[in-house]
Coordinates of C-alpha atoms and ligand atoms in Angstrom, one line a residue:
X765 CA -0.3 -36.2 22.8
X766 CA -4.3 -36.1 22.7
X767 CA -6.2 -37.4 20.3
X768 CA -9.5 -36.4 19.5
X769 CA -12.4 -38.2 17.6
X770 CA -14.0 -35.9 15.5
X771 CA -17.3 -36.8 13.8
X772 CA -16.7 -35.2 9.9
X773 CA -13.5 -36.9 9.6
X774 CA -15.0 -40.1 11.3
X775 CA -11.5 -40.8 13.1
X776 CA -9.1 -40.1 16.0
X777 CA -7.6 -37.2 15.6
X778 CA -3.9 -35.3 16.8
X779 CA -5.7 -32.3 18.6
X780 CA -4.0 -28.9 17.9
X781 CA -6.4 -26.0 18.3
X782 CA -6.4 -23.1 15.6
X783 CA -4.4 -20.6 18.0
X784 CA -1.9 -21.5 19.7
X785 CA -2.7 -22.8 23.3
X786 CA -6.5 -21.4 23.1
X787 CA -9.4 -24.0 23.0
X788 CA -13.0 -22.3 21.6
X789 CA -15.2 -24.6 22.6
X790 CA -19.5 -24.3 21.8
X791 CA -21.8 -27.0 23.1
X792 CA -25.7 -27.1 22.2
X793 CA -27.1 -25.9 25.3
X794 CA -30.9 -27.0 26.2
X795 CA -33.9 -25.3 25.0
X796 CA -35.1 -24.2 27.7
X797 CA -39.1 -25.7 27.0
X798 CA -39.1 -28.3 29.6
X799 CA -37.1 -30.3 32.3
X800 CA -33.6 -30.9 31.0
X801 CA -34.0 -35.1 30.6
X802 CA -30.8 -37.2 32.0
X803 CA -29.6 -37.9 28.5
X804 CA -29.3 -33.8 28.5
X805 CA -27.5 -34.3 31.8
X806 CA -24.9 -36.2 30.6
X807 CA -24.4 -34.0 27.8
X808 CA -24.0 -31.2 30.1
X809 CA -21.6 -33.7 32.3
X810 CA -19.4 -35.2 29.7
X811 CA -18.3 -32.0 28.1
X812 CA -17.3 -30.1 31.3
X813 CA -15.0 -33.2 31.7
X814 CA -13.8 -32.6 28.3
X815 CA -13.4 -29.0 29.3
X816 CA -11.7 -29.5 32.7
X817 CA -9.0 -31.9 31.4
X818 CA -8.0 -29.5 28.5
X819 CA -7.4 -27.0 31.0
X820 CA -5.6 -29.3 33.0
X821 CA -3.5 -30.2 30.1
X822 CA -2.6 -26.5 30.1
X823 CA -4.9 -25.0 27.6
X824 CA -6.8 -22.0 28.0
X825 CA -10.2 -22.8 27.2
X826 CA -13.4 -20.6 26.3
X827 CA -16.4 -22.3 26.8
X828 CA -19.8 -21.4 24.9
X829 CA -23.1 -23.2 25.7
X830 CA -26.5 -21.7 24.9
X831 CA -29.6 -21.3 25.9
X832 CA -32.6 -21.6 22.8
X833 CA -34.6 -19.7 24.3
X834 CA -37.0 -19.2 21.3
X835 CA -38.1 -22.3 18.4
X836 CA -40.8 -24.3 17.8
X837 CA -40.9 -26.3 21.5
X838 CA -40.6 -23.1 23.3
X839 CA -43.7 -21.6 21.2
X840 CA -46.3 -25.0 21.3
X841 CA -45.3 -24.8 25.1
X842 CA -45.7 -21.6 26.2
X843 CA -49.3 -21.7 24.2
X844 CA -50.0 -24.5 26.2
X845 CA -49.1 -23.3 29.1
X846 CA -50.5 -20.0 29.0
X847 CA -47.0 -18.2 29.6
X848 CA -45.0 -16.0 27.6
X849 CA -42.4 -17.7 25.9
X850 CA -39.8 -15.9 28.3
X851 CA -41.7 -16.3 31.0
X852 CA -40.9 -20.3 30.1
X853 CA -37.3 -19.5 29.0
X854 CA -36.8 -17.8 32.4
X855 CA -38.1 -20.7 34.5
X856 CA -36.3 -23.5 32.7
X857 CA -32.8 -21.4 32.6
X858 CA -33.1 -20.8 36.1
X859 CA -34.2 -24.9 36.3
X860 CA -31.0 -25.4 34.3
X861 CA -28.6 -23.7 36.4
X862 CA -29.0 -25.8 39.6
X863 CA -28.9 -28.7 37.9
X864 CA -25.8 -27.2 36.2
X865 CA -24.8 -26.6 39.7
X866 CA -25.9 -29.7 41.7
X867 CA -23.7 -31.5 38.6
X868 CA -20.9 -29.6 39.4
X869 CA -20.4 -27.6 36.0
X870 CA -17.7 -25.4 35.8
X871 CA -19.8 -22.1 34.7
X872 CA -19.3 -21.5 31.5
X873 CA -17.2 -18.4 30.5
X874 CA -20.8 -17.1 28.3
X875 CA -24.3 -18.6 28.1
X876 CA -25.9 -17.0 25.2
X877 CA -29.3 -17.0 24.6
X878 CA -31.0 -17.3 21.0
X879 CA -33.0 -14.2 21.4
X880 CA -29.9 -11.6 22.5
X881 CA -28.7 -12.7 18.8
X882 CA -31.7 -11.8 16.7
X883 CA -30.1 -9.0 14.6
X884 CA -26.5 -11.3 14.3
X885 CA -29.0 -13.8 12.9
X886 CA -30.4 -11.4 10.3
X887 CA -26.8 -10.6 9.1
X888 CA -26.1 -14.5 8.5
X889 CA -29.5 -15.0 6.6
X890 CA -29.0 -12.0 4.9
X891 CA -25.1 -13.3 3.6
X892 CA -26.9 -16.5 2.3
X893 CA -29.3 -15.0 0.7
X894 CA -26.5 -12.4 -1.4
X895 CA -24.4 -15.5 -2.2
X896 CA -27.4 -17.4 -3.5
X897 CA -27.5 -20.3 -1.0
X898 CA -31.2 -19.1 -0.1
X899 CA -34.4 -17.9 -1.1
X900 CA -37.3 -16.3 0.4
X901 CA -41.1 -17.1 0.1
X902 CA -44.0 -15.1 1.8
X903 CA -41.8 -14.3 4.2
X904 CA -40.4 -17.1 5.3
X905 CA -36.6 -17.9 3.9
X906 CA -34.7 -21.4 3.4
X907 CA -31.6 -22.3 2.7
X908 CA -31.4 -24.5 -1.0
X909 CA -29.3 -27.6 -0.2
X910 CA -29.0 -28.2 -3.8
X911 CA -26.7 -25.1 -3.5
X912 CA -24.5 -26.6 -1.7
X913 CA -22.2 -29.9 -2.9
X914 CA -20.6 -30.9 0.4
X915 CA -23.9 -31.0 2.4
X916 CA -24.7 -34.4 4.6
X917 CA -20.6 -34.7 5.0
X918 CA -20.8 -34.6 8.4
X919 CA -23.4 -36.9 9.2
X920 CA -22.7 -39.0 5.9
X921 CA -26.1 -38.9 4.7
X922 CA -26.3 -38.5 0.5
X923 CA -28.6 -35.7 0.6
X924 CA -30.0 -37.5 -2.5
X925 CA -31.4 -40.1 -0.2
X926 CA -33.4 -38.0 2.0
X927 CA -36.9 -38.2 1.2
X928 CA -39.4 -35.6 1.9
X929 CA -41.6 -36.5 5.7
X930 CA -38.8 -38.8 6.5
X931 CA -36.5 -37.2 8.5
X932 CA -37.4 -33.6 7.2
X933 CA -40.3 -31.3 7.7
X934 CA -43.1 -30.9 4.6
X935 CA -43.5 -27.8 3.6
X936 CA -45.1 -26.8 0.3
X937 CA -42.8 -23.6 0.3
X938 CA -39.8 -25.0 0.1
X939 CA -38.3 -25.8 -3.3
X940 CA -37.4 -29.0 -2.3
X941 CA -38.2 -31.2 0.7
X942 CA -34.3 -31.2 2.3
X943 CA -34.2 -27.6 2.3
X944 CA -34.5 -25.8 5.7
X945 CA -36.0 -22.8 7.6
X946 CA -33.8 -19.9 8.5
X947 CA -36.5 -17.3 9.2
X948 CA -39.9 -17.9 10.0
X949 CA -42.3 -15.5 9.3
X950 CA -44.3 -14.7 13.2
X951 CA -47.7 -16.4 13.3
X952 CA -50.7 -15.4 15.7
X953 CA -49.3 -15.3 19.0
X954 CA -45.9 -15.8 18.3
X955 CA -42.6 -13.7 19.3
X956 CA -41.1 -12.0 16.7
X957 CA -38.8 -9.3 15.2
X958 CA -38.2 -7.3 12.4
X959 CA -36.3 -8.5 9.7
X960 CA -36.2 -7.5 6.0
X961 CA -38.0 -10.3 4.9
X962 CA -41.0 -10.4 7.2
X963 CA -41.7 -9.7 11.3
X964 CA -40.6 -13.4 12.6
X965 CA -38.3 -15.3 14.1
X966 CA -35.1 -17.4 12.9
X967 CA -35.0 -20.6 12.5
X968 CA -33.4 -23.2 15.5
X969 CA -29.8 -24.0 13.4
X970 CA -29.5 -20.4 12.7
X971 CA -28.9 -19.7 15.9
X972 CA -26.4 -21.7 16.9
X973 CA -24.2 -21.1 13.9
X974 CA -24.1 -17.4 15.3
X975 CA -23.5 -17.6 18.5
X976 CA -20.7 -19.6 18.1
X977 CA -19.3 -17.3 15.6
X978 CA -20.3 -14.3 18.0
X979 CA -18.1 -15.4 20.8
X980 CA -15.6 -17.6 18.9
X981 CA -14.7 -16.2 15.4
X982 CA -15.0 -19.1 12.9
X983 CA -13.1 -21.3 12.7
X984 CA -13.2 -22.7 16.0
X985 CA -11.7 -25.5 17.4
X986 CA -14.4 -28.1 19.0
X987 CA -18.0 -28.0 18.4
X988 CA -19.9 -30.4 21.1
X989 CA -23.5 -32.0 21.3
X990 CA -25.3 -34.8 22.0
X991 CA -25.5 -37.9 18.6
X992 CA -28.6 -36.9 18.0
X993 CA -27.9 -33.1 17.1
X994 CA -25.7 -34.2 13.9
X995 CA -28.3 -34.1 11.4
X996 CA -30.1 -31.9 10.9
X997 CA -28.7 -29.9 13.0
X998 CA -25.2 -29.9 13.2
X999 CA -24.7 -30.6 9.5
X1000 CA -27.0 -27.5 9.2
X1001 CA -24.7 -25.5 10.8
X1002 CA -21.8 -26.5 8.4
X1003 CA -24.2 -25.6 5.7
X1004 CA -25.5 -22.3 7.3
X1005 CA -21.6 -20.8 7.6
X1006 CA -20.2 -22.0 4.9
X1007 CA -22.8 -20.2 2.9
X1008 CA -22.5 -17.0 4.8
X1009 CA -18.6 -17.2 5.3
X1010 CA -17.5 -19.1 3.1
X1011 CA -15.7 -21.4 5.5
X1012 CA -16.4 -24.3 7.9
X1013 CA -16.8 -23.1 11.3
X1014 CA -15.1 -25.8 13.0
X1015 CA -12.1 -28.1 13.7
X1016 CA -13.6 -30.7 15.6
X1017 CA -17.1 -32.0 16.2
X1018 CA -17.6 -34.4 18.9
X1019 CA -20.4 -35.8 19.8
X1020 CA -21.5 -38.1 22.9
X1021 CA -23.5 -41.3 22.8
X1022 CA -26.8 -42.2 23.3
X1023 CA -28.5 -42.6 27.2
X1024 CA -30.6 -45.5 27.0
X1025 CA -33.4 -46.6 30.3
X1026 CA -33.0 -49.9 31.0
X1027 CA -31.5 -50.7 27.7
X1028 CA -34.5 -49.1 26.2
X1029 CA -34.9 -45.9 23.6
X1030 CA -35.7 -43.1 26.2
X1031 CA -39.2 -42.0 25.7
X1032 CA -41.4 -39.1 27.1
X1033 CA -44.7 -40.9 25.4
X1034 CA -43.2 -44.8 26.9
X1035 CA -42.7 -43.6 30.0
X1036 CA -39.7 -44.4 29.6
X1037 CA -38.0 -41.2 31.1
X1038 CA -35.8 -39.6 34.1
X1039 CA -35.4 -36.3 34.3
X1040 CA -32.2 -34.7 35.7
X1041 CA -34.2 -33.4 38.5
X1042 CA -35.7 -36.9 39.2
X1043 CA -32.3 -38.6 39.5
X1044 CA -30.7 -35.8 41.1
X1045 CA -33.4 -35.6 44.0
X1046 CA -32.6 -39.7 44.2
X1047 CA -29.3 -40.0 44.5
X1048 CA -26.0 -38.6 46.1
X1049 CA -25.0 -35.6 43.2
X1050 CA -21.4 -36.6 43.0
X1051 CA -22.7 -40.3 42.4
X1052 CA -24.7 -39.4 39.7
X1053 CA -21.9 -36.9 38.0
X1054 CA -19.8 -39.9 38.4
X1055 CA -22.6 -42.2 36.8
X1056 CA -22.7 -39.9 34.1
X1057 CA -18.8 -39.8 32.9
X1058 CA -18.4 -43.7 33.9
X1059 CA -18.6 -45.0 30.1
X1060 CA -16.9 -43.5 27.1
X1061 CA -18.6 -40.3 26.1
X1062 CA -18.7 -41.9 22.8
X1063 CA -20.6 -45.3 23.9
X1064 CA -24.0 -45.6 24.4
X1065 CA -24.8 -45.1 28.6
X1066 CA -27.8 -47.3 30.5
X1067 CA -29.5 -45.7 33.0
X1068 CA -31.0 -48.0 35.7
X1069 CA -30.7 -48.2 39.4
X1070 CA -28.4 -50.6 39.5
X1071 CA -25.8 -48.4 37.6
X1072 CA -26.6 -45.8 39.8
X1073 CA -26.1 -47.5 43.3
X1074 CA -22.5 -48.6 41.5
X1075 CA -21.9 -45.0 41.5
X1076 CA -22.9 -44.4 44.9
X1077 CA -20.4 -46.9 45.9
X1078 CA -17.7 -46.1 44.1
X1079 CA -17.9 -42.5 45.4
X1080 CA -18.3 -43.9 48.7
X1081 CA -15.0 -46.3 48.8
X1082 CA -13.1 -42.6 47.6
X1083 CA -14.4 -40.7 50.5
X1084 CA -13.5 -43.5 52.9
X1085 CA -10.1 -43.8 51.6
X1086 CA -9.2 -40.2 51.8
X1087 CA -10.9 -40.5 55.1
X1088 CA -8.5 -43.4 56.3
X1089 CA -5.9 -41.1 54.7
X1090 CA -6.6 -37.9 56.8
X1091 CA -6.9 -39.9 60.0
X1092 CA -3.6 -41.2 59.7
X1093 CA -2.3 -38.2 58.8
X1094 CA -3.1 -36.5 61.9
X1095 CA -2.2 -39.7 64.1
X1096 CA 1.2 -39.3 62.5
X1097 CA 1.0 -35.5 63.1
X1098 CA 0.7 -36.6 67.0
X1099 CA 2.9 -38.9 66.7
X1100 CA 6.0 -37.9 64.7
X1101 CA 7.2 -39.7 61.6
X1102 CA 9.2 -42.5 61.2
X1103 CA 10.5 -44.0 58.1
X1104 CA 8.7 -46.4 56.2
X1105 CA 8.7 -48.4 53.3
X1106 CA 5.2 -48.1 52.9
X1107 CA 6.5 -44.2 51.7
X1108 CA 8.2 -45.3 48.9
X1109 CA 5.7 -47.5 47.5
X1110 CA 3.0 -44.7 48.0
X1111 CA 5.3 -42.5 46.1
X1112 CA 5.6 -44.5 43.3
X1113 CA 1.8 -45.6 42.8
X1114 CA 1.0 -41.6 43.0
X1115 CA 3.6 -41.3 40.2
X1116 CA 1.7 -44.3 38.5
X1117 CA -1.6 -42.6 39.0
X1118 CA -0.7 -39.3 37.3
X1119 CA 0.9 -41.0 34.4
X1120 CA -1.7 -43.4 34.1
X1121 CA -4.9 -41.1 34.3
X1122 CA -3.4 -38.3 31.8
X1123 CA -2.7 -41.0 29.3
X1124 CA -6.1 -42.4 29.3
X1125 CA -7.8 -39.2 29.4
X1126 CA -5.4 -38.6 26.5
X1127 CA -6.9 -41.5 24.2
X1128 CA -10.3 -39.5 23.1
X1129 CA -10.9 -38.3 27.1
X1130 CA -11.0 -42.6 27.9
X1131 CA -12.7 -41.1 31.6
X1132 CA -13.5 -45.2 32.0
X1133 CA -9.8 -46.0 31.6
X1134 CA -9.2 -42.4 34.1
X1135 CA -11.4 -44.0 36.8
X1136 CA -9.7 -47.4 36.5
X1137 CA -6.4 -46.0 37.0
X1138 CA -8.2 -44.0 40.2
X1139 CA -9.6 -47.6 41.4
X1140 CA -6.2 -49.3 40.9
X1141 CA -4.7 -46.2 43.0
X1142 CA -7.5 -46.4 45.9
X1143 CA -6.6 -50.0 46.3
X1144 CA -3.0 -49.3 47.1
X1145 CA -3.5 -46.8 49.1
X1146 CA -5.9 -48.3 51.0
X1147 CA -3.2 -50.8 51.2
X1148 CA -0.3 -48.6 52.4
X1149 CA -2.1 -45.9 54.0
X1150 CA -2.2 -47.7 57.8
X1151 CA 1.7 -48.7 57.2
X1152 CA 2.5 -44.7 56.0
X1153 CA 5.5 -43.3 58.5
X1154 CA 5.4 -39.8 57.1
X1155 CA 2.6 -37.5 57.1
X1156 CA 4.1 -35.5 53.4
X1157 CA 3.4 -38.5 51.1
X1158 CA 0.0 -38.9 52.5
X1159 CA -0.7 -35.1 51.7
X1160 CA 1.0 -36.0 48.3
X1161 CA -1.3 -38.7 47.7
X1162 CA -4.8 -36.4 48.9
X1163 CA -3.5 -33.8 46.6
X1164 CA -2.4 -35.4 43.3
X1165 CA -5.8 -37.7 44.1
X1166 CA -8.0 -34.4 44.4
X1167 CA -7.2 -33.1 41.1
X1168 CA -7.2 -35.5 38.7
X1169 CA -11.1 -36.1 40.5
X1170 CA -11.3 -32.4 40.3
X1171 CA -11.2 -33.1 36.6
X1172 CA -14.1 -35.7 36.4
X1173 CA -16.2 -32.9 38.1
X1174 CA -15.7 -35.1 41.9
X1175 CA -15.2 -32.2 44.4
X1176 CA -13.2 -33.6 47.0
X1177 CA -11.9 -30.7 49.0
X1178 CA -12.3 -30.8 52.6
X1179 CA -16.1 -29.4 52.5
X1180 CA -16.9 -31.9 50.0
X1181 CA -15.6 -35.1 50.6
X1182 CA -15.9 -34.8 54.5
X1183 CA -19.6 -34.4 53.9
X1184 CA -19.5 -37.4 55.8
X1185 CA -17.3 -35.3 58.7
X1186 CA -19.5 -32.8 59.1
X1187 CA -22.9 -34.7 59.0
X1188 CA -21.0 -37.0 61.5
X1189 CA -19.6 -34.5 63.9
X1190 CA -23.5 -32.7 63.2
X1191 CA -24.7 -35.5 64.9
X1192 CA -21.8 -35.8 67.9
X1193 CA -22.8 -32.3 68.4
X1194 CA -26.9 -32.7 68.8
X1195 CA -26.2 -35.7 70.7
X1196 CA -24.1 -34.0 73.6
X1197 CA -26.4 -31.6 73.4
X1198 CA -28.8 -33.7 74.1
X1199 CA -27.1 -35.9 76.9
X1200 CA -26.4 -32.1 78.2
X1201 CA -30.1 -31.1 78.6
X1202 CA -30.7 -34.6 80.3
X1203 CA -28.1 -33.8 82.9
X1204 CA -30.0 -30.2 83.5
X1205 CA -33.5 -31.8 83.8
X1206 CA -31.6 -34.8 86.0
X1207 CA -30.3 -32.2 88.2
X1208 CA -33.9 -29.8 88.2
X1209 CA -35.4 -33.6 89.8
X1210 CA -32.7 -33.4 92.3
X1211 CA -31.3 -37.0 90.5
X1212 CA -28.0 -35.4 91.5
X1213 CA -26.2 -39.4 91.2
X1214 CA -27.7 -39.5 87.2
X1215 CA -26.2 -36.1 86.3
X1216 CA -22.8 -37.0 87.7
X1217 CA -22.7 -40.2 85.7
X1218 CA -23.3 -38.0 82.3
X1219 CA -20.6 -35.7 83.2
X1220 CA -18.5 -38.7 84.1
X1221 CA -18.6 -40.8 81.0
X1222 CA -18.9 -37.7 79.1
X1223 CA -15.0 -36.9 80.5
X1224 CA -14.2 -40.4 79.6
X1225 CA -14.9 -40.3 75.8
X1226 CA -13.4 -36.8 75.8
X1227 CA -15.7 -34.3 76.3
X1228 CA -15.3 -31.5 79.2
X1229 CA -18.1 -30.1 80.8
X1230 CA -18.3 -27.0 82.1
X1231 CA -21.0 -25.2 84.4
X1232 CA -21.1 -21.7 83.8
X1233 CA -23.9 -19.3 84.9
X1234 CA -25.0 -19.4 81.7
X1235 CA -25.7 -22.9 81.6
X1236 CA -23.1 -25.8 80.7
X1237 CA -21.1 -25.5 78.0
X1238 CA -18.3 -28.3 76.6
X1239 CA -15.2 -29.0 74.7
X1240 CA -13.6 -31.6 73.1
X1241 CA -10.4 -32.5 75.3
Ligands
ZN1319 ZN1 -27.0 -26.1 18.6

């Protein structure tokens, strides 16, 4: 059974989605203003984990994440820069999707953008505005909190508490500080569309509680983001649909911890910053996806070097365990099988590892509980692996091993992990190459005794060569 914490109810809860065996799933994508940060990353990283072990568990999961392509941060930078906002939006998207890719997330099954949505934006606002949850002022319109009881359940905030400049904007439109923009009417310079309240554009929340509704009906079953999205902006969403539809557009809101730089607040103005692009152009890709999911999404996570060269380790002693495990697989391919107790034991610690990782995955997606039960696995097999008689438990081991990694986003297919293979036999290759071309230029010089002796202890490492009248060519024997 998987439990699920979800924020509005502020405990673990039995996870049943709405329909039967089909997940709808929306995650705040980036706004696509600047260099996705690593606390963005991990976003990104922690709910395609989510994602992949619901679908392992059998569901059938649609999976919505968005691009803003137009709000404030996309208009003060684009004027800053001298581009058109989606000339920005264009750049950063296409930014986004190789670190999407270098992160190894599964592509989502749509990636809206904000401005495709304009006129299911003007709908919503429009709804709000006929039940009376709005108003509208010089063109601009805002949602009335006052309307609406249950606002600030989700974040637990007492709307009464929130005082105007403290953690809302001042605005001598609104009818009372808490309220919030849905339209804004456009301003020199500023992309906009019609709308029957003004030429503008719609405020940031607005266009996330469409979207979602767009692609998933509402209710749907998990609504993801990073802590920091819960107020205002998630608990602006509740606001925004229940207004407009009278019901609360989701089942479960989770929301992953904090990314801290060496135990500090990240901050662009500190200097106290990574981007994903930094990081990822540092370190090993499947080191830093695994640094990423390596503490409970709900914990806060510390970004430092240390914590990445962990990562690079820990991916490293996989690799070289399924390593040890293919080459013993194809000695005992040469070789023929024999029995071995080792077998049985391997048999029963892949049972344990199956068991083990679903059930921690199970307890609010535990992935540091999953990777123990991974560790604890490795170990054994590291263990067993040289005393293995039969090739079948082996390939057991590779492939029950492969997806439960395949679910923490750790490609380990052939291509993947043998990365270390192919730069390795890469390098066998330039070098014989190389010892190949001596021998030629040897035998051009007539130092007939010096290209013998390559050929020679070429043939006794196991490589043929062969003079053709093209040239020599070789083979592995
Ligand atoms: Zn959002």
């Amino acid at each position: 059974m998987l439990k699920v914490h979800n924020t509005l109810s502020r405990k673990k809860e039995e996870f049943e989605p709405l329909e039967g065996n089909h997940v709808r799933m929306y995650v705040c994508g980036p706004t696509v203003y600047d260099y996705p940060h690593i606390g963005n990353a991990r976003s990104f990283a922690v709910f395609d984990t989510i994602r992949r072990f619901l679908e392992y568990t059998g569901y059938r999961v649609t999976y919505v994440t968005n691009f803003t392509d137009v709000d404030d941060k996309m208009i003060d930078r684009a004027n800053r820069d001298g581009v058109a906002v989606s000339d920005l939006a264009a750049k950063f998207i296409a930014e986004y999707r190789q670190i999407a890719d270098e992160l190894n997330l599964k592509p989502a099954t749509v990636n809206p953008r904000a401005t495709e949505h304009i006129d299911d934006i003007v709908e919503m606002v429009g709804l709000i505005l006929k039940n009376g949850k709005g108003y509208a002022v010089d063109g601009d319109v805002y949602f009335d909190v006052s309307e609406l009881k249950e606002y600030g359940a989700l974040s637990g905030i007492n709307p009464e508490d929130l005082s105007a400049g403290a953690r809302v904007d001042v605005d001598e439109k609104k009818q009372d500080p808490r309220d919030f923009a849905l339209w804004k009417a456009e301003k020199p310079g500023e992309p906009s569309w019609e709308s029957p309240w003004s030429k503008g554009r719609p405020g940031w929340h607005a266009e996330c509680s469409v979207m979602g509704k767009h692609y998933l009906g509402i209710p749907f079953d998990i609504h993801g983001g990073g802590q920091d999205l819960i107020f205002p902006h998630h608990e602006n969403e509740i606001a925004q649909s229940t207004a407009a539809y009278g019901e609360q557009p989701v089942k479960y809101w989770l929301h992953n911890g904090f990314l801290t730089i060496n135990k500090d607040k990240m901050s662009k103005s500190e200097g106290n910053f990574a981007t994903a692009r930094e990081v990822l152009d540092n370190y090993d890709h499947q080191a830093v996806r695994f640094y990423l999911i390596s503490g409970h999404y709900r914990q806060p996570l510390d970004y430092n070097d240390d914590a990445l060269r962990q990562a690079t380790q820990s991916v490293e002693r996989i690799r070289n365990a399924v390593d040890s495990v293919r080459g013993r697989i194809s000695i005992l391919e040469k070789a023929g099988s024999r029995e071995a107790e080792a077998d049985e034991k391997l048999s029963e610690a892949i049972a344990k590892l199956s068991e083990g990782f679903v059930r921690e995955m199970s307890d609010d997606f535990n992935t540091p509980g999953g990777i123990a039960e991974v560790f604890a696995f490795i170990r054994e097999l590291n263990t067993l692996t040289p005393e293995v008689g039969g090739a079948a438990v082996l390939r057991e081991a590779l492939a029950t091993l492969g997806v439960l990694l395949e679910i923490l986003g750790l490609e380990m297919s052939e291509k993947k992990v043998g990365e270390g293979d192919s730069s390795s036999s890469e390098v066998l290759k330039g070098s014989i190459d190389l010892l190949l071309e001596l021998r030629e230029d040897a035998r051009k010089a007539k130092n007939f005794a010096t290209a013998d002796k390559i050929r020679d202890r070429l043939a006794e490492i196991g490589v043929l060569v062969e003079d053709t009248k093209d040239g020599p060519t070789w083979k592995l024997k």
